[in-house]
mmCIF file of C-alpha atoms in Angstrom:
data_model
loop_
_atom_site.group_PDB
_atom_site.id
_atom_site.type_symbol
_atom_site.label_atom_id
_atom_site.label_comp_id
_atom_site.label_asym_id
_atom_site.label_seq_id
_atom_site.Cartn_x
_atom_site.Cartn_y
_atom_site.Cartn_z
ATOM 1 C CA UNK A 1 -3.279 -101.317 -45.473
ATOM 2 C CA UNK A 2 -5.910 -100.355 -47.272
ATOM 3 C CA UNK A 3 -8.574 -100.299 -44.664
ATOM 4 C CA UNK A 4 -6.234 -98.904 -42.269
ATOM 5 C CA UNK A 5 -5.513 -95.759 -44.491
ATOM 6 C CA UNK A 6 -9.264 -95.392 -44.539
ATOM 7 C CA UNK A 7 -9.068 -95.260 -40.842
ATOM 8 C CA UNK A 8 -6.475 -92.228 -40.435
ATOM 9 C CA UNK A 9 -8.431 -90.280 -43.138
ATOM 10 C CA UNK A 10 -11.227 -90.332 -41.389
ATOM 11 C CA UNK A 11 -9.723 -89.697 -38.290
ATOM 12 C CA UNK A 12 -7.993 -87.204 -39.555
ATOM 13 C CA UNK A 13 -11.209 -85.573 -41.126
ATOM 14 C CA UNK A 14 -12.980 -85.652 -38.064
ATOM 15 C CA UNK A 15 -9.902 -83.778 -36.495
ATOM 16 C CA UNK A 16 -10.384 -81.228 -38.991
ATOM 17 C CA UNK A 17 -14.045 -80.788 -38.551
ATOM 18 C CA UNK A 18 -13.114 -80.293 -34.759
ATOM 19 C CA UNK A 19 -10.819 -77.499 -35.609
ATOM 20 C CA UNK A 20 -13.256 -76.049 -37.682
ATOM 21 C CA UNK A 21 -15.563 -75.885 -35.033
ATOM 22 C CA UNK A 22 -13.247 -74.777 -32.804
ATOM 23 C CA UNK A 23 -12.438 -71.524 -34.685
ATOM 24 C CA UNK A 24 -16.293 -70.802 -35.758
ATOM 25 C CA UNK A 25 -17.020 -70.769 -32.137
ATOM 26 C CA UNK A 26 -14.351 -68.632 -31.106
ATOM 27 C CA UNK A 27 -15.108 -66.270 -34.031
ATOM 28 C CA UNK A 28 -19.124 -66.257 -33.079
ATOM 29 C CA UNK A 29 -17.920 -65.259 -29.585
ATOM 30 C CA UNK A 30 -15.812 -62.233 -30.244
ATOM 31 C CA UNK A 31 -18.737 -61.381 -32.588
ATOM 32 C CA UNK A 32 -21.044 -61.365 -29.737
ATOM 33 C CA UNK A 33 -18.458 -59.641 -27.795
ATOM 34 C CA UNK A 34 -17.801 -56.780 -29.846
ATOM 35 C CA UNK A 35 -21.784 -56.575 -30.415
ATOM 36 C CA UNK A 36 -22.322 -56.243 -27.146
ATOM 37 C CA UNK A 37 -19.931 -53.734 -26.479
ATOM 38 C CA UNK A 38 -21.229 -51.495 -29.227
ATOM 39 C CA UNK A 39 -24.555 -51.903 -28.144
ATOM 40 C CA UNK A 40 -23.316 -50.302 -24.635
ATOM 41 C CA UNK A 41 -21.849 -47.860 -26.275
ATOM 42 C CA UNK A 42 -24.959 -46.674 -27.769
ATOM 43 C CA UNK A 43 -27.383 -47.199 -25.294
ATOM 44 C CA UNK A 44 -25.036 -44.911 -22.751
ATOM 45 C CA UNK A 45 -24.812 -42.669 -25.445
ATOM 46 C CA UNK A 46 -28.830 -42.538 -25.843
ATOM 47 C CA UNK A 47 -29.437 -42.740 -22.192
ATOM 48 C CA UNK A 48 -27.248 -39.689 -21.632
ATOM 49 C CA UNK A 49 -28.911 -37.670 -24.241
ATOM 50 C CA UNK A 50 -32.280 -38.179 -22.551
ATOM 51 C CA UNK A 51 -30.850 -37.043 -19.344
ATOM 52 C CA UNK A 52 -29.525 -33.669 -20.491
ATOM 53 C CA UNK A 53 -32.320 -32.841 -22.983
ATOM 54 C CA UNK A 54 -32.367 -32.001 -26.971
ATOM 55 C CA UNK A 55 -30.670 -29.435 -28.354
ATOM 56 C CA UNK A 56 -32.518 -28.315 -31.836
ATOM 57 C CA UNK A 57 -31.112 -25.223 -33.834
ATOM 58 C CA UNK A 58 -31.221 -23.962 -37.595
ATOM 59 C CA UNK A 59 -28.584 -26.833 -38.989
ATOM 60 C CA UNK A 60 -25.666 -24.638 -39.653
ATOM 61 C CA UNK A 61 -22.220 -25.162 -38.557
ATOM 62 C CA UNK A 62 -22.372 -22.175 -35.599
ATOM 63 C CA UNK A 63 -24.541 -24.033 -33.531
ATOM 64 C CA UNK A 64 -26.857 -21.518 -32.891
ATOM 65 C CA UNK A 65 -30.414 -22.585 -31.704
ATOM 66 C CA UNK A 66 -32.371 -22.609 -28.553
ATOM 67 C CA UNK A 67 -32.511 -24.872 -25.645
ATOM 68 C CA UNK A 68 -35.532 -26.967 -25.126
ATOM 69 C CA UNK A 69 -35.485 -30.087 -22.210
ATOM 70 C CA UNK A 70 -37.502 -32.953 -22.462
ATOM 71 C CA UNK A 71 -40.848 -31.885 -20.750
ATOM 72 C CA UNK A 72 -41.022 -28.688 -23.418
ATOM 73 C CA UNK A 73 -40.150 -26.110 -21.008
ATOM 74 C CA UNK A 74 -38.055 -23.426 -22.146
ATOM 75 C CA UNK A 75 -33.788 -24.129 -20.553
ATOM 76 C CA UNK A 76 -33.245 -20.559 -21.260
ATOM 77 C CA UNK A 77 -34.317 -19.105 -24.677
ATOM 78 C CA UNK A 78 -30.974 -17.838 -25.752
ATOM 79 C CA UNK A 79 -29.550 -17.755 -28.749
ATOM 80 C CA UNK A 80 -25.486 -18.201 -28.828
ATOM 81 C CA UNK A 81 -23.156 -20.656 -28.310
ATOM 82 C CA UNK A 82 -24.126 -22.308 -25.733
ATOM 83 C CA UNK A 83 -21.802 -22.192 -22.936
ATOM 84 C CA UNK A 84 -24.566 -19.804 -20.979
ATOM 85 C CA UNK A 85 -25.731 -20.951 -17.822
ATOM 86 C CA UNK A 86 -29.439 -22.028 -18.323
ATOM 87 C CA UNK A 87 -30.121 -21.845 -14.326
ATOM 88 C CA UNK A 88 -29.319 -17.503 -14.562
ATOM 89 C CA UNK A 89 -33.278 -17.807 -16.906
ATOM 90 C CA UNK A 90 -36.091 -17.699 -15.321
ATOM 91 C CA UNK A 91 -39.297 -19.123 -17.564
ATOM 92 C CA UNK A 92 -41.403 -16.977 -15.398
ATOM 93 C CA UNK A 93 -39.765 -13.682 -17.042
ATOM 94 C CA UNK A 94 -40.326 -14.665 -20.305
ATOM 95 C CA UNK A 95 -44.376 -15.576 -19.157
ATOM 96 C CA UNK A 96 -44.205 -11.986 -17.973
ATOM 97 C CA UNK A 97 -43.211 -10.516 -21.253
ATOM 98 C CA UNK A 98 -45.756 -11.714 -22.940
ATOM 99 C CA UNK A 99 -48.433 -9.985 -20.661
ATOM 100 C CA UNK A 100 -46.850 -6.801 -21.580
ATOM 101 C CA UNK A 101 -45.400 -6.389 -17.717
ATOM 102 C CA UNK A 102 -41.875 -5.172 -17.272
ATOM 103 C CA UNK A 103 -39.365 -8.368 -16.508
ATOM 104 C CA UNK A 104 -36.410 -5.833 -15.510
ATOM 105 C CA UNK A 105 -38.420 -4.534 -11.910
ATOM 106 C CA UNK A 106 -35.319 -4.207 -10.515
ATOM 107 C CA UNK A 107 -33.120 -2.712 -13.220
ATOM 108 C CA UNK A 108 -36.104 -0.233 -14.223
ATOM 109 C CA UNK A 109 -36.955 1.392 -10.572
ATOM 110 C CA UNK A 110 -33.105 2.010 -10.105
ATOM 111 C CA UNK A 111 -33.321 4.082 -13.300
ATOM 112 C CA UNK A 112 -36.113 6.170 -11.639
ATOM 113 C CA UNK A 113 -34.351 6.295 -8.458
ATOM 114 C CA UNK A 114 -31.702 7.708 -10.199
ATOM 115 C CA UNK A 115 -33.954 10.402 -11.766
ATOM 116 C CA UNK A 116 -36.058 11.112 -9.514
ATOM 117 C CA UNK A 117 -32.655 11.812 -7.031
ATOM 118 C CA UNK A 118 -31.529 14.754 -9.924
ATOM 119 C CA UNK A 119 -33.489 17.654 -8.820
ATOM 120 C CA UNK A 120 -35.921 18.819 -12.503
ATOM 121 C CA UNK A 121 -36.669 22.847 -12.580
ATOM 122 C CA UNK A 122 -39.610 23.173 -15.339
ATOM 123 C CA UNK A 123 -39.394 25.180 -17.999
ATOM 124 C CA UNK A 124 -35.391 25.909 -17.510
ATOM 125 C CA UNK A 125 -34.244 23.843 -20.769
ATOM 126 C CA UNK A 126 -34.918 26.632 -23.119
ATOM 127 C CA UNK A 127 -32.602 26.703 -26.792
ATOM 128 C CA UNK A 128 -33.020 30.053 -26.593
ATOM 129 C CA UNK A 129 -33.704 33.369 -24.530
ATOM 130 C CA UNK A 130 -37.435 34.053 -25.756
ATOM 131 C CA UNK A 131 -38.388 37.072 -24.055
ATOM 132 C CA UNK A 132 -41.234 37.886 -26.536
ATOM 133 C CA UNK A 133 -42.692 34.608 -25.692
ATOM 134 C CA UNK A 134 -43.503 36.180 -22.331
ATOM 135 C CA UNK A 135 -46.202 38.466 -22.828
ATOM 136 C CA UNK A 136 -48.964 36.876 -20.917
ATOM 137 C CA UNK A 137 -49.801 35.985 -17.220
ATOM 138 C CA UNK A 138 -49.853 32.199 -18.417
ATOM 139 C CA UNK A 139 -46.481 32.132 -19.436
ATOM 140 C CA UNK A 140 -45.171 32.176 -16.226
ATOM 141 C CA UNK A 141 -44.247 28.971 -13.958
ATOM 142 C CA UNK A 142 -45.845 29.428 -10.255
ATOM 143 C CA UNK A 143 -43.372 27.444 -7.505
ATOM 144 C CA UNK A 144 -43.353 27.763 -3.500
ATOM 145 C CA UNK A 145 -40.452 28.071 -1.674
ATOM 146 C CA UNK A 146 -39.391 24.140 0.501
ATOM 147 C CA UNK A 147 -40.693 25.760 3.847
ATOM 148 C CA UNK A 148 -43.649 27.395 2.040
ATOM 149 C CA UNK A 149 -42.669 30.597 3.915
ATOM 150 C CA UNK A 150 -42.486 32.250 0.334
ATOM 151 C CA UNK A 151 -43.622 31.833 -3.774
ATOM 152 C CA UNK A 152 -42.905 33.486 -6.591
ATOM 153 C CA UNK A 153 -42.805 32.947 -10.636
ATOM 154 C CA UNK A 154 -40.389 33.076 -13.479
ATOM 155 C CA UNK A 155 -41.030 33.012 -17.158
ATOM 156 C CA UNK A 156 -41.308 29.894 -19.237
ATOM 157 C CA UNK A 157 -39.398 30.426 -22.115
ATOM 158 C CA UNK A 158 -35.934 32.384 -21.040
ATOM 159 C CA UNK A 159 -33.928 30.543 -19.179
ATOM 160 C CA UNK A 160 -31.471 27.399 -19.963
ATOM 161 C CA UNK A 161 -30.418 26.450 -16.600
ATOM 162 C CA UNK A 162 -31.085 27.226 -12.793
ATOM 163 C CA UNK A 163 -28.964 26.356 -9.636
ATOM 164 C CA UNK A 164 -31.384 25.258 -6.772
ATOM 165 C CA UNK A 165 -31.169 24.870 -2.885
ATOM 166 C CA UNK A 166 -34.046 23.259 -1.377
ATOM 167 C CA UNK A 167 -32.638 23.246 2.129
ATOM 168 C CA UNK A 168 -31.252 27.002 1.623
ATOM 169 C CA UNK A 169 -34.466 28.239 -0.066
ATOM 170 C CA UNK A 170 -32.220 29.169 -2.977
ATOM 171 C CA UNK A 171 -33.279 29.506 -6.156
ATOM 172 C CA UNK A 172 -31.214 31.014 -9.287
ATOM 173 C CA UNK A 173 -32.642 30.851 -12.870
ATOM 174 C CA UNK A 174 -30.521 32.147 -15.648
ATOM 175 C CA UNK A 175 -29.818 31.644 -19.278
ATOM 176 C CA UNK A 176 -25.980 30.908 -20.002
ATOM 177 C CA UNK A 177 -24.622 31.403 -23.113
ATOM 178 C CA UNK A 178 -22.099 29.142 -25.102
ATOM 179 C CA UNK A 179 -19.064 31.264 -23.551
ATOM 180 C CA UNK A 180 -20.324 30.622 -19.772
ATOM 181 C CA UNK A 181 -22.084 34.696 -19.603
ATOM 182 C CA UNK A 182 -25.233 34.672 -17.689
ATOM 183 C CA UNK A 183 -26.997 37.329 -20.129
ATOM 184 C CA UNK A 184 -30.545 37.197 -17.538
ATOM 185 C CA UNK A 185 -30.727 35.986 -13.756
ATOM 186 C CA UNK A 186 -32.987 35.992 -11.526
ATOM 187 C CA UNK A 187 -32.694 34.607 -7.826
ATOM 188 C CA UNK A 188 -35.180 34.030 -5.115
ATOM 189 C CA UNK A 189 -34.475 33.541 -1.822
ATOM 190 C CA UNK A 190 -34.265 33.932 2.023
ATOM 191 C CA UNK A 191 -31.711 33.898 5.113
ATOM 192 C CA UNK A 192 -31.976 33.929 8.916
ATOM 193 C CA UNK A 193 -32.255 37.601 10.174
ATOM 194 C CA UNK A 194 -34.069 37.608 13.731
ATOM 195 C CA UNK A 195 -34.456 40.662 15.194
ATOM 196 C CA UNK A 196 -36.838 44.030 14.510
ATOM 197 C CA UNK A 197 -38.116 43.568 11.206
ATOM 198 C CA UNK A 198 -38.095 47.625 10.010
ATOM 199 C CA UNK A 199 -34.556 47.969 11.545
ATOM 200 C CA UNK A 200 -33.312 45.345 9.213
ATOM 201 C CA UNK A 201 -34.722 45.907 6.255
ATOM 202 C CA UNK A 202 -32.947 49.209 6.277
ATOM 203 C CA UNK A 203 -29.888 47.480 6.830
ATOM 204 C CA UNK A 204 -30.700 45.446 4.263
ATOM 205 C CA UNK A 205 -32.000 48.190 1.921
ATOM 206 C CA UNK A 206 -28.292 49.882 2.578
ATOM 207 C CA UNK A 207 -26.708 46.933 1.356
ATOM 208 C CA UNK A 208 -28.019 46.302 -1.950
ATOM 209 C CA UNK A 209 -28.397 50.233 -2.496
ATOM 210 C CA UNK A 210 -25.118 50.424 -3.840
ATOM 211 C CA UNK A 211 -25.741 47.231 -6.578
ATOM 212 C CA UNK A 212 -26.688 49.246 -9.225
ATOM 213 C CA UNK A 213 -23.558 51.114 -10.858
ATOM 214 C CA UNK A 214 -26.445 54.346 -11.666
ATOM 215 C CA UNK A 215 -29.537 54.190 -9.827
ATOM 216 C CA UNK A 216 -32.996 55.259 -11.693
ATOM 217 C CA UNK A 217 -35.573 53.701 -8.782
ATOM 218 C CA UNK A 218 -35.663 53.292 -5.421
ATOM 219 C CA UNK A 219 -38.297 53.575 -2.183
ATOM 220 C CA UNK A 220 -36.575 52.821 1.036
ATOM 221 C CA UNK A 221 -38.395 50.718 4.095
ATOM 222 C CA UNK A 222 -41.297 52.700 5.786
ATOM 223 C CA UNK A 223 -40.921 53.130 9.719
ATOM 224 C CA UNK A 224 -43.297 50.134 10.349
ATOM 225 C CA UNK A 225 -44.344 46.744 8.826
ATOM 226 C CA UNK A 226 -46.924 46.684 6.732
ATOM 227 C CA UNK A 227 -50.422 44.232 6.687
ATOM 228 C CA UNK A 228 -47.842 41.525 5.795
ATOM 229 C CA UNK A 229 -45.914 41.908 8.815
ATOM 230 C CA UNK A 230 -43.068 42.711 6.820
ATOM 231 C CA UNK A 231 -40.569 45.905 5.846
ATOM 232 C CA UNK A 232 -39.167 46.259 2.408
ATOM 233 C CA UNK A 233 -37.193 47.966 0.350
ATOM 234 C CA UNK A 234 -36.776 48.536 -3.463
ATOM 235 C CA UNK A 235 -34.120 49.451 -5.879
ATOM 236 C CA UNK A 236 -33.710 49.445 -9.627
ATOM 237 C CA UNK A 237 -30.770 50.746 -11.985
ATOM 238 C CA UNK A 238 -28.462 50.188 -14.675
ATOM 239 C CA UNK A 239 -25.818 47.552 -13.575
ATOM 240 C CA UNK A 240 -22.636 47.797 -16.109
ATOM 241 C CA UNK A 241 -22.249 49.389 -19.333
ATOM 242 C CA UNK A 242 -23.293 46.421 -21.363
ATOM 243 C CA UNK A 243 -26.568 47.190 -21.106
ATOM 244 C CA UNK A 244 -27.718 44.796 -18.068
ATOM 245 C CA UNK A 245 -30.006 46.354 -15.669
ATOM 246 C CA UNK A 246 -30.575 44.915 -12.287
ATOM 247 C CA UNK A 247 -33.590 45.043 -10.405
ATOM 248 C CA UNK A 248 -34.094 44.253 -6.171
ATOM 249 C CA UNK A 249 -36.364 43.938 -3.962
ATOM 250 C CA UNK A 250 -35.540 42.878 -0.108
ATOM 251 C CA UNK A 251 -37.384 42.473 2.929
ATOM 252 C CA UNK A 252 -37.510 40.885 6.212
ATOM 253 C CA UNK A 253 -40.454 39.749 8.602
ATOM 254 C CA UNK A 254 -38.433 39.829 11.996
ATOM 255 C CA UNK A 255 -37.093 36.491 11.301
ATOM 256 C CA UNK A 256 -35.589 36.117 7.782
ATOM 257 C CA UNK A 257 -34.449 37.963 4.667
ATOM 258 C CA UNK A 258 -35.984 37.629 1.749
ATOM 259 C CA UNK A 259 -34.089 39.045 -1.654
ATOM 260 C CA UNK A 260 -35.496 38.682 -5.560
ATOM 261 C CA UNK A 261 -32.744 39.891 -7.184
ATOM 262 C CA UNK A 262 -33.602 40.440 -11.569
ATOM 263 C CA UNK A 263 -30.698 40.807 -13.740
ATOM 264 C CA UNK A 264 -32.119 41.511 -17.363
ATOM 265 C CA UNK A 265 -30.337 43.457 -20.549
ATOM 266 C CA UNK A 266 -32.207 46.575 -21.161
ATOM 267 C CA UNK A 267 -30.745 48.922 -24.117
ATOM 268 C CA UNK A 268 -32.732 51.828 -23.253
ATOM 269 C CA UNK A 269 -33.224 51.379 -19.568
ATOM 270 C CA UNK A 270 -35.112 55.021 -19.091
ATOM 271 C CA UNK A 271 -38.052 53.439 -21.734
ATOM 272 C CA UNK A 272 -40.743 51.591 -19.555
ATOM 273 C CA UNK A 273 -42.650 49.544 -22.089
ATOM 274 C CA UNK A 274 -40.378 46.986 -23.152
ATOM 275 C CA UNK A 275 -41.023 43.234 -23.356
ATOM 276 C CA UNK A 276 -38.310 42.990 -20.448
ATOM 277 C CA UNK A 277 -39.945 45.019 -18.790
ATOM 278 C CA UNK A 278 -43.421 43.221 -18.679
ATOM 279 C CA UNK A 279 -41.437 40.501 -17.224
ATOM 280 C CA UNK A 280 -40.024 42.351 -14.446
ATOM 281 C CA UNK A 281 -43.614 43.754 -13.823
ATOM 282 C CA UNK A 282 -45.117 40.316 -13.904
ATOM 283 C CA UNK A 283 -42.342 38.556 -11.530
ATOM 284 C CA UNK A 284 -42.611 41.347 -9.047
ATOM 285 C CA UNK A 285 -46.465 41.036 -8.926
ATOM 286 C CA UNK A 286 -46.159 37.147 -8.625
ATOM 287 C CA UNK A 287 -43.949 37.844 -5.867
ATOM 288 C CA UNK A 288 -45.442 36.837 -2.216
ATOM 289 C CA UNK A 289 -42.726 39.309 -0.269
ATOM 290 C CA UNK A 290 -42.420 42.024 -3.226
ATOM 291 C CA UNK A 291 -45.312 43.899 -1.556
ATOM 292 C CA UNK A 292 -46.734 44.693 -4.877
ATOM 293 C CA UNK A 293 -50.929 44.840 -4.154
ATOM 294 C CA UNK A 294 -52.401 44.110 -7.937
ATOM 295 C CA UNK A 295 -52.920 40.987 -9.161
ATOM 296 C CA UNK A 296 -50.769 40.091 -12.832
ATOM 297 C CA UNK A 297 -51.932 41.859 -15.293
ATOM 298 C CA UNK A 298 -52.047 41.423 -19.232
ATOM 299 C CA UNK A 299 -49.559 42.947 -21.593
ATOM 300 C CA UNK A 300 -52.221 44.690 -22.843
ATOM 301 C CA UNK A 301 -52.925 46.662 -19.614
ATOM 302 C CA UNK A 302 -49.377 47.254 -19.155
ATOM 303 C CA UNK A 303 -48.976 49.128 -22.000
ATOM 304 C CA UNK A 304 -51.566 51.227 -21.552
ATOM 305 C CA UNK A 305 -50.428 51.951 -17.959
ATOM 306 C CA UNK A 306 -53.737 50.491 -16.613
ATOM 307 C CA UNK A 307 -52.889 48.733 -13.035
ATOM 308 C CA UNK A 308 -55.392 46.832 -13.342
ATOM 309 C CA UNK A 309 -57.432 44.562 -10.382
ATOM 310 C CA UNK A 310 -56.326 44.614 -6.709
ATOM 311 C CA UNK A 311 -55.477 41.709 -5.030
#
C-alpha cells in the first residue's frame, strides 16, 4: 500500500507539473500576443507620422506653430490652427520676399489699373481757394487739349475739383464749397462748327453777349481771320449781384468752336489791379485761341501796366 501510494503521488505530481506548464505557456503566448499587437500599434503610429511630416509650435494648448515636412522645406509658413490648406503656399513667394520683390504681382497691378483708369487733374485738390498764391507765371499748370488742336493754363492753388472730357475736349475747373456753390470756374473747350470761320464767330459772339447781367468789356469779331486762321470775340462783365464776374472769350477756325469761359468773384469789378485779376490776365495770355499776342507776364509788370514781351 505503501509503495503504491507513492506511485499516485507522484503521478499525481507530475500531473500537476503538466498543468503548470500548460497555463505558463498559454500565459507566455497571450503575452507575446498582446506585445505584438502593441508594437503594431506603434510602429503604424510612427510610420504615419513620418509620412505626413512634424508639426513643431510654441507648446501651448492653441496649437499654434508652423508647418515644417521632413526634407525642411517650408508646408506653408502660417501661423493658426491648422486646418489651412498647405498646397494654396507657394515657397517660391516667400523666397521672393526676402529679395525685397513684390509677391502680390497680381493683386498690386490691379490696384494701378484701377488708378490709373480714374482720370488725375494736377493741382485741383486744393483745401482752399488761394488766389494770392497766384501771382507768378510759374504758378500756373500748362495742359493741351486730347486732339492737341488747343492748350491753355489754370492756376495751381484755387481750385478743389474739375469735371473733364477727354473725348469732348471739355475741361471745367472750379472750387466748390461745403454747400455745393462753385465760388470760381473756369472751362475750356471746343465743339464742331464747320462752315465760314468770321460768320460764326459772330454768331457765336451774339450768343454769349448776353452772359454777363452788365457788360463793362467787349470787342466783337473783325471781318476776317486773323494770322491764326481764326475769328474771335471777347466779352467781360459783372455776372449776378454777388459779386461774381464772368469773363469769355470764343472763337472758331472754320471747323470748331472754341469757348474759355472765367467765372471769378470780383468786389469792385471797375478796379483792374486785383489779384483776380492777374489771373484772368495770365489764363488769357496762356490761352492758344484767346488771340492775346504777349507772352505771360510777371505781377510785377502787371501792375505797372507794362505789357511786357511779344510773343
Amino acid at each position: 500500500m505503501t509503495g503504491n501510494n507513492n506511485t499516485y503521488y507522484k503521478s499525481s505530481m507530475y500531473e500537476n507539473r503538466g498543468e503548470n506548464t500548460a497555463q505558463e505557456i498559454i500565459i507566455a503566448l497571450a503575452i507575446a500576443v498582446i506585445s505584438l499587437l502593441l508594437a503594431g500599434v506603434i510602429i503604424s503610429h510612427f510610420s504615419g507620422s513620418l509620412s505626413s511630416g512634424s508639426y513643431y509650435g510654441s507648446g501651448n494648448s492653441s496649437g499654434n506653430g508652423g508647418y515644417s515636412n521632413n526634407d525642411g522645406s517650408s508646408g506653408g509658413g502660417y501661423v493658426g490652427d491648422g486646418t489651412e490648406d498647405t498646397e494654396d503656399y507657394d515657397d517660391t513667394d516667400y523666397d521672393d520676399a526676402d529679395d525685397g520683390e513684390n509677391t502680390y504681382d497680381d493683386d498690386s497691378e490691379s490696384s494701378d489699373d484701377s488708378e490709373s483708369d480714374e482720370a488725375y487733374e494736377p493741382y485741383t485738390d486744393n483745401w482752399s481757394m488761394n488766389i494770392s498764391d497766384c501771382l507768378s507765371v510759374d504758378d500756373y499748370y500748362q495742359r493741351d487739349s486730347a486732339d492737341g488742336s488747343f492748350s491753355f493754363a489754370y492756376p495751381k492753388y484755387v481750385f478743389n475739383d474739375a469735371d473733364i472730357n477727354e473725348e469732348e475736349n471739355y475741361y471745367d475747373y472750379y472750387y466748390e464749397d461745403d454747400n455745393g456753390n462753385r465760388t470760381i470756374e473756369m472751362k475750356f473747350y471746343s465743339e464742331d462748327d464747320p462752315g465760314d470761320a468770321v460768320q460764326n464767330a459772330k454768331e457765336l459772339f451774339y450768343s454769349i453777349s448776353g452772359e454777363p447781367s452788365e457788360v463793362l468789356y467787349q470787342v466783337e469779331p473783325k471781318d476776317q481771320v486773323g494770322a491764326d486762321g481764326m475769328a474771335r470775340g471777347i466779352v467781360a462783365g459783372t455776372y449776378d449781384d454777388e459779386g461774381t464776374c464772368v469773363y469769355i472769350v470764343a472763337a472758331n477756325d472754320g471747323q470748331k468752336d472754341y469757348i474759355m469761359e472765367l467765372y471769378y468773384p470780383d468786389s469792385a469789378p471797375e478796379y483792374d489791379y486785383d489779384d483776380v485779376n492777374y489771373i484772368i490776365d495770365c489764363v488769357y495770355r496762356y490761352c492758344s485761341f484767346a488771340g492775346g499776342t504777349y507772352k505771360p507776364r510777371s505781377h510785377e509788370l502787371f501792375m505797372r501796366d507794362d505789357m511786357g514781351e511779344k510773343k
